[in-house]
Amino acid sequence: MVSAKADSTLWKGDLTLHRDGYGFVIPDDTNLPDVFIPERFLNGAWHKDKVVVRVSPADSRGRREGRVAEVLGHGLTQIVGHVVREQKKWWLVPNDDRIRLQVRITSDPIQKLKEGDVVVLRLTHYADDREGPAGEVIQHLDERGSLATETAIVIAEHQLQEEFPENVVTEAEREAREEIHGGHGRTDLRRVPLVTIDGETAKDFDDAVAAQVEGQDIRIWVAIADVSHYVRPGTPLDEEAYGRGTSVYFPGFCIPMLPQALSEDVCSLRPDVDRYSMVCEVLLSPKCEIKETKFYRGIIRSHARLTYNQVQEFLTGNTSHMPHLPDNVLDSIRQLERAAKLLRQMRRDRGTVDFDLPEPAIELDIATGDVEQIAKANRFFAHFLIEELMIMANEAVARFLTNSKAGCVYRIHDKPSEERIEMLIDLMHSLGYKPKVPRPMQPTHISGLTKLVHGKPEERFVNHMLLRAMAQAVYDPGNIGHFGLASKCYCHFTSPIRRYPDLIIHRLLGNVIDRKKGEKPQPVLHKGIDLAVAAKHCSRRERVAMEAEREMVSLYIASFMQQHVGEVFTGIISHCSKYGFYVELNEYFVEGTVPLQKMAGDRFTFDPSRHAIVGRKTKKEYHIGEVVKVRVVAVDMLRRQTEFELV
């Protein structure tokens, strides 16, 4: 066994393989860069393994290469693939190109299998075992290509569990039956005009907000579901929530972190029912100075379940879509708008980086589950209103826990590497821009890059590349600030129904509240887990959820485009590369590829100096932002891709 602590060239982290055979290790230490692992240096390690790598010195561009020195654990517990029969044995050929070994099937009764079956296999032995990798079939799937089968495959390949263990469901239902009443040291806020503001289809309501004028100031209440009252460390319910780490949201459905009895009922801040909450109360001056903060346990009653659309219509003067509400509730919403504008301007002044990358809104047929429409998701000021209030509360709680020396799981975001920013600047030069990023790099300098391309054809592409250049935000008990938000002290407090780090924060905050009353602190995590371990685990679970959500959206888009094969659309070139260019359609928020090798009339190549596609003979050029007509020629449901040809 090798020790990563005893040797500075040995780093511990998670291995991600590429279908071409090489891999990258993401170090556990978030201050260290990713390490490239050539295929010849994998030493038998699998995709998603926890490994120790021996790292070579950085090259002239700061890149590091390594070799796997030890496999500490296997991240894969199940694999999806198709069944083959060879040498009188049954084998699984994995769907995932990054898993390059066939796996022996040991299930009973094997006679139920036939060649070509698509199955989910639970691994019982790995490549480093004497018998080689092996496993047992736990699920049979239908033939590949249908939306239902591919949906099941995304869930299985990301090792997501749709069902909760029976004992966890029983515990959640028992907790949910507890009568909710005042007292127990809770502040009664049932007369405060709190409301929830969420999307049309939301079911788990984490947060309720209200505001009122006090002289020139605004008093703001942010009440968050008190999940910590029901989910206690060390219980089966808590251990299941910890294992999941986060809820995962897909088009039309969700795999929740908590059972429905909690996530959609007793913890959800539904209107006209009493609910326990953790409250952040802030007094905000007209100059956006926080003059006072209070934190306490409360009992609330939401006065309305509002949607972003309703609130946006109300703020723009149209009250026809709003339910009939008392004047104090409506005035509270107006004051929330005023506060959010102050907070938003303050964040812009300090240099917060706003990428403004639109996301697809996928509309489904309720009866069939088929995709009916894919459009750009609307972002109104009503969305920003809630966003600003949540950021304010998250910062306030992080500062309070820091000053109380109570411990904290911070949401940290490191500044981007010099190398990545230099590459981005070179890219922007090829597009005709002349950006400047002074040193030392500050958030205002990065936000300045987004302003350069605002409203330009290249805006989405540059913002996307800038996002890729940024470090990934993670959870950590050590605070380095949040670069993207230009925040010195930040945590996640506002979504404990769907994020485990927020639940940790609630427990830490509850201990400080209780300490002031002379009560002993309660455990924050189950036995054997500390804040550092929990933070790393939650960061990993967040990455899994993001990857699954991204792949599922691509799958649903591919399913939608199957209905449009052969049709012609107008679109805009959104990105060029050595493989071809991407076109974003005008009619639907869908992006597809035009492969270089299939372009007719010339031999086209990619010119990186101008970021353009150029014909060798005709000198015909294609640039980002150019309007083109394309025909949908093919949809690959298995790879979640749509292919276009120029018309």
Short mmCIF file of C-alpha atoms in Angstrom, two decimals, residues 46-292:
data_model
loop_
_atom_site.label_atom_id
_atom_site.label_comp_id
_atom_site.label_asym_id
_atom_site.label_seq_id
_atom_site.Cartn_x
_atom_site.Cartn_y
_atom_site.Cartn_z
CA TRP A 46 -11.66 1.20 -13.92
CA HIS A 47 -13.83 4.17 -14.71
CA LYS A 48 -14.96 5.88 -11.46
CA ASP A 49 -12.35 4.11 -9.28
CA LYS A 50 -10.91 5.89 -6.25
CA VAL A 51 -7.15 5.84 -6.91
CA VAL A 52 -3.75 7.04 -5.78
CA VAL A 53 -1.71 8.42 -8.68
CA ARG A 54 1.98 9.24 -8.92
CA VAL A 55 2.16 12.68 -10.53
CA SER A 56 4.96 13.95 -12.74
CA PRO A 57 6.20 17.58 -12.62
CA ALA A 58 4.11 20.11 -14.57
CA ASP A 59 5.10 20.81 -18.17
CA SER A 60 5.65 24.30 -19.61
CA ARG A 61 1.85 24.85 -19.82
CA GLY A 62 1.22 23.72 -16.27
CA ARG A 63 -0.29 20.34 -17.25
CA ARG A 64 0.46 17.24 -15.20
CA GLU A 65 0.58 13.57 -16.17
CA GLY A 66 0.35 10.64 -13.80
CA ARG A 67 0.18 6.89 -13.43
CA VAL A 68 -2.14 4.90 -11.17
CA ALA A 69 -0.17 3.59 -8.19
CA GLU A 70 -3.06 2.00 -6.30
CA VAL A 71 -6.80 1.40 -6.58
CA LEU A 72 -8.42 2.27 -3.24
CA GLY A 73 -12.01 1.45 -4.15
CA HIS A 74 -14.45 0.92 -6.97
CA GLY A 75 -17.03 3.54 -7.81
CA LEU A 76 -19.00 1.33 -10.20
CA THR A 77 -21.45 -1.01 -8.52
CA GLN A 78 -23.61 -1.81 -11.54
CA ILE A 79 -23.25 -1.82 -15.33
CA VAL A 80 -25.75 -1.72 -18.21
CA GLY A 81 -25.06 -3.66 -21.39
CA HIS A 82 -26.16 -6.43 -23.73
CA VAL A 83 -25.73 -10.17 -23.28
CA VAL A 84 -23.50 -12.38 -25.49
CA ARG A 85 -22.71 -16.09 -25.39
CA GLU A 86 -19.05 -17.09 -25.79
CA GLN A 87 -17.17 -20.28 -24.84
CA LYS A 88 -20.30 -21.69 -23.18
CA LYS A 89 -20.49 -18.72 -20.83
CA TRP A 90 -22.72 -15.66 -20.67
CA TRP A 91 -21.05 -12.26 -20.80
CA LEU A 92 -22.14 -8.65 -20.55
CA VAL A 93 -20.80 -6.17 -23.12
CA PRO A 94 -21.07 -2.75 -21.40
CA ASN A 95 -22.89 0.08 -23.19
CA ASP A 96 -20.39 2.56 -21.79
CA ASP A 97 -17.34 2.73 -24.08
CA ARG A 98 -15.23 3.70 -21.06
CA ILE A 99 -15.62 0.18 -19.62
CA ARG A 100 -13.45 -1.89 -21.96
CA LEU A 101 -13.87 -5.37 -20.46
CA GLN A 102 -16.63 -7.93 -20.85
CA VAL A 103 -18.14 -9.00 -17.55
CA ARG A 104 -18.99 -12.62 -16.77
CA ILE A 105 -22.63 -13.20 -15.78
CA THR A 106 -23.10 -15.49 -12.77
CA SER A 107 -26.86 -15.07 -12.26
CA ASP A 108 -29.26 -17.92 -11.63
CA PRO A 109 -31.23 -19.08 -13.50
CA ILE A 110 -29.04 -18.33 -16.52
CA GLN A 111 -31.42 -20.15 -18.90
CA LYS A 112 -33.65 -17.05 -18.84
CA LEU A 113 -31.00 -15.09 -20.73
CA LYS A 114 -30.72 -14.87 -24.49
CA GLU A 115 -28.20 -13.16 -26.73
CA GLY A 116 -28.88 -9.47 -27.23
CA ASP A 117 -30.83 -9.01 -23.98
CA VAL A 118 -30.30 -5.57 -22.43
CA VAL A 119 -29.76 -5.94 -18.68
CA VAL A 120 -28.47 -4.19 -15.57
CA LEU A 121 -25.70 -6.15 -13.85
CA ARG A 122 -24.70 -5.76 -10.20
CA LEU A 123 -20.94 -6.25 -9.94
CA THR A 124 -19.75 -8.94 -7.53
CA HIS A 125 -16.12 -9.18 -8.72
CA TYR A 126 -13.80 -6.64 -10.35
CA ALA A 127 -10.91 -6.80 -12.80
CA ASP A 128 -8.40 -7.07 -9.97
CA ASP A 129 -10.06 -10.26 -8.67
CA ARG A 130 -8.58 -13.63 -9.66
CA GLU A 131 -11.76 -14.69 -11.44
CA GLY A 132 -11.98 -11.41 -13.35
CA PRO A 133 -14.98 -9.11 -13.40
CA ALA A 134 -18.34 -10.79 -12.80
CA GLY A 135 -21.85 -9.91 -11.69
CA GLU A 136 -25.48 -10.88 -11.43
CA VAL A 137 -28.45 -9.61 -13.43
CA ILE A 138 -30.77 -7.41 -11.37
CA GLN A 139 -32.95 -5.90 -14.11
CA HIS A 140 -34.07 -6.81 -17.63
CA LEU A 141 -34.71 -3.89 -19.99
CA ASP A 142 -36.56 -3.67 -23.29
CA GLU A 143 -34.85 -3.30 -26.65
CA ARG A 144 -32.67 -0.21 -26.93
CA GLY A 145 -33.80 2.95 -28.69
CA SER A 146 -37.12 3.70 -26.99
CA LEU A 147 -37.43 6.67 -24.66
CA ALA A 148 -38.54 4.42 -21.78
CA THR A 149 -35.58 2.03 -22.13
CA GLU A 150 -33.01 4.78 -22.57
CA THR A 151 -34.44 6.62 -19.55
CA ALA A 152 -33.99 3.47 -17.45
CA ILE A 153 -30.43 3.15 -18.77
CA VAL A 154 -29.49 6.72 -17.76
CA ILE A 155 -30.79 6.04 -14.25
CA ALA A 156 -28.99 2.68 -13.98
CA GLU A 157 -25.66 3.86 -15.44
CA HIS A 158 -25.52 6.72 -12.95
CA GLN A 159 -26.39 4.25 -10.18
CA LEU A 160 -29.41 6.22 -9.01
CA GLN A 161 -31.94 4.50 -6.75
CA GLU A 162 -35.57 5.29 -7.53
CA GLU A 163 -37.06 3.30 -4.65
CA PHE A 164 -36.41 3.87 -0.95
CA PRO A 165 -35.79 0.94 1.44
CA GLU A 166 -38.94 -0.08 3.29
CA ASN A 167 -37.56 0.85 6.73
CA VAL A 168 -36.69 4.36 5.45
CA VAL A 169 -40.22 4.89 4.08
CA THR A 170 -41.69 3.66 7.37
CA GLU A 171 -39.53 6.05 9.38
CA ALA A 172 -40.41 9.01 7.12
CA GLU A 173 -44.13 8.28 7.39
CA ARG A 174 -43.85 8.00 11.19
CA GLU A 175 -42.05 11.36 11.39
CA ALA A 176 -44.64 12.95 9.10
CA ARG A 177 -47.47 11.97 11.46
CA GLU A 178 -46.09 14.18 14.25
CA GLU A 179 -48.50 16.96 15.14
CA ILE A 180 -47.22 20.44 14.30
CA HIS A 181 -47.84 23.06 16.98
CA GLY A 182 -46.26 26.17 18.46
CA GLY A 183 -44.04 26.33 21.50
CA HIS A 184 -40.77 24.38 21.95
CA GLY A 185 -38.85 27.64 21.64
CA ARG A 186 -40.20 28.41 18.17
CA THR A 187 -41.03 31.96 17.09
CA ASP A 188 -44.58 32.21 15.74
CA LEU A 189 -44.50 33.79 12.27
CA ARG A 190 -47.92 32.61 11.11
CA ARG A 191 -49.12 36.21 10.75
CA VAL A 192 -46.10 37.28 8.70
CA PRO A 193 -47.22 37.38 5.00
CA LEU A 194 -44.83 34.66 3.81
CA VAL A 195 -45.35 33.15 0.36
CA THR A 196 -43.55 30.57 -1.76
CA ILE A 197 -42.53 31.43 -5.34
CA ASP A 198 -41.58 28.47 -7.53
CA GLY A 199 -41.98 26.92 -10.97
CA GLU A 200 -45.31 25.70 -12.31
CA THR A 201 -44.59 22.01 -11.65
CA ALA A 202 -42.70 22.28 -8.33
CA LYS A 203 -43.81 19.97 -5.52
CA ASP A 204 -41.13 20.48 -2.85
CA PHE A 205 -41.31 24.01 -1.47
CA ASP A 206 -38.12 24.69 0.54
CA ASP A 207 -38.41 28.44 1.03
CA ALA A 208 -40.97 31.11 1.86
CA VAL A 209 -40.23 34.85 1.84
CA ALA A 210 -41.74 38.11 3.08
CA ALA A 211 -40.73 41.75 3.59
CA GLN A 212 -42.03 44.92 5.22
CA VAL A 213 -40.89 48.53 5.42
CA GLU A 214 -39.37 49.84 8.64
CA GLY A 215 -38.66 53.53 8.15
CA GLN A 216 -36.20 53.68 5.26
CA ASP A 217 -35.15 50.04 5.78
CA ILE A 218 -36.64 46.73 4.65
CA ARG A 219 -37.08 43.81 7.02
CA ILE A 220 -36.84 40.48 5.16
CA TRP A 221 -37.80 37.01 6.33
CA VAL A 222 -36.41 33.94 4.57
CA ALA A 223 -38.05 30.87 6.12
CA ILE A 224 -36.61 27.50 5.12
CA ALA A 225 -38.18 24.09 5.73
CA ASP A 226 -36.84 22.67 9.02
CA VAL A 227 -35.84 19.26 7.65
CA SER A 228 -33.41 18.78 10.56
CA HIS A 229 -36.40 18.42 12.90
CA TYR A 230 -37.45 15.23 11.08
CA VAL A 231 -34.16 13.79 9.76
CA ARG A 232 -31.82 13.04 12.66
CA PRO A 233 -28.17 11.92 12.36
CA GLY A 234 -27.57 8.19 12.50
CA THR A 235 -31.10 7.08 11.63
CA PRO A 236 -31.81 4.93 8.53
CA LEU A 237 -33.59 7.95 7.04
CA ASP A 238 -30.52 10.13 7.52
CA GLU A 239 -28.10 7.54 6.16
CA GLU A 240 -30.23 7.11 3.04
CA ALA A 241 -30.41 10.89 2.51
CA TYR A 242 -26.64 11.14 2.99
CA GLY A 243 -26.02 8.35 0.47
CA ARG A 244 -28.16 10.06 -2.14
CA GLY A 245 -26.74 13.50 -1.33
CA THR A 246 -29.17 15.38 -3.55
CA SER A 247 -32.44 15.12 -5.43
CA VAL A 248 -32.09 14.53 -9.17
CA TYR A 249 -34.48 16.36 -11.50
CA PHE A 250 -35.45 14.97 -14.90
CA PRO A 251 -38.08 16.11 -17.42
CA GLY A 252 -41.42 15.27 -15.85
CA PHE A 253 -40.13 13.45 -12.76
CA CYS A 254 -37.67 13.56 -9.89
CA ILE A 255 -35.63 11.07 -7.86
CA PRO A 256 -35.85 12.76 -4.45
CA MET A 257 -33.32 12.76 -1.62
CA LEU A 258 -36.11 12.27 0.92
CA PRO A 259 -39.23 10.08 0.78
CA GLN A 260 -42.43 11.70 -0.45
CA ALA A 261 -43.99 11.86 3.02
CA LEU A 262 -41.34 14.46 3.89
CA SER A 263 -40.26 16.03 0.58
CA GLU A 264 -43.76 16.73 -0.74
CA ASP A 265 -45.73 16.88 2.50
CA VAL A 266 -44.69 17.72 6.03
CA CYS A 267 -41.39 19.46 5.12
CA SER A 268 -42.82 21.24 2.07
CA LEU A 269 -44.02 24.78 2.84
CA ARG A 270 -47.47 24.32 1.32
CA PRO A 271 -50.01 27.13 1.70
CA ASP A 272 -52.50 27.40 4.57
CA VAL A 273 -50.89 24.71 6.75
CA ASP A 274 -48.53 25.10 9.69
CA ARG A 275 -44.91 24.15 9.04
CA TYR A 276 -41.68 24.17 11.07
CA SER A 277 -38.91 26.33 9.64
CA MET A 278 -35.42 27.70 10.20
CA VAL A 279 -35.55 31.47 9.74
CA CYS A 280 -33.04 34.03 8.55
CA GLU A 281 -34.31 37.54 9.33
CA VAL A 282 -32.42 40.51 7.87
CA LEU A 283 -32.79 44.27 8.14
CA LEU A 284 -31.56 45.89 4.91
CA SER A 285 -30.74 49.58 4.50
CA PRO A 286 -31.46 51.61 1.33
CA LYS A 287 -27.69 51.40 0.64
CA CYS A 288 -27.92 47.60 0.78
CA GLU A 289 -26.14 47.42 4.12
CA ILE A 290 -27.18 44.54 6.37
CA LYS A 291 -27.92 46.30 9.64
CA GLU A 292 -29.19 43.31 11.56
#
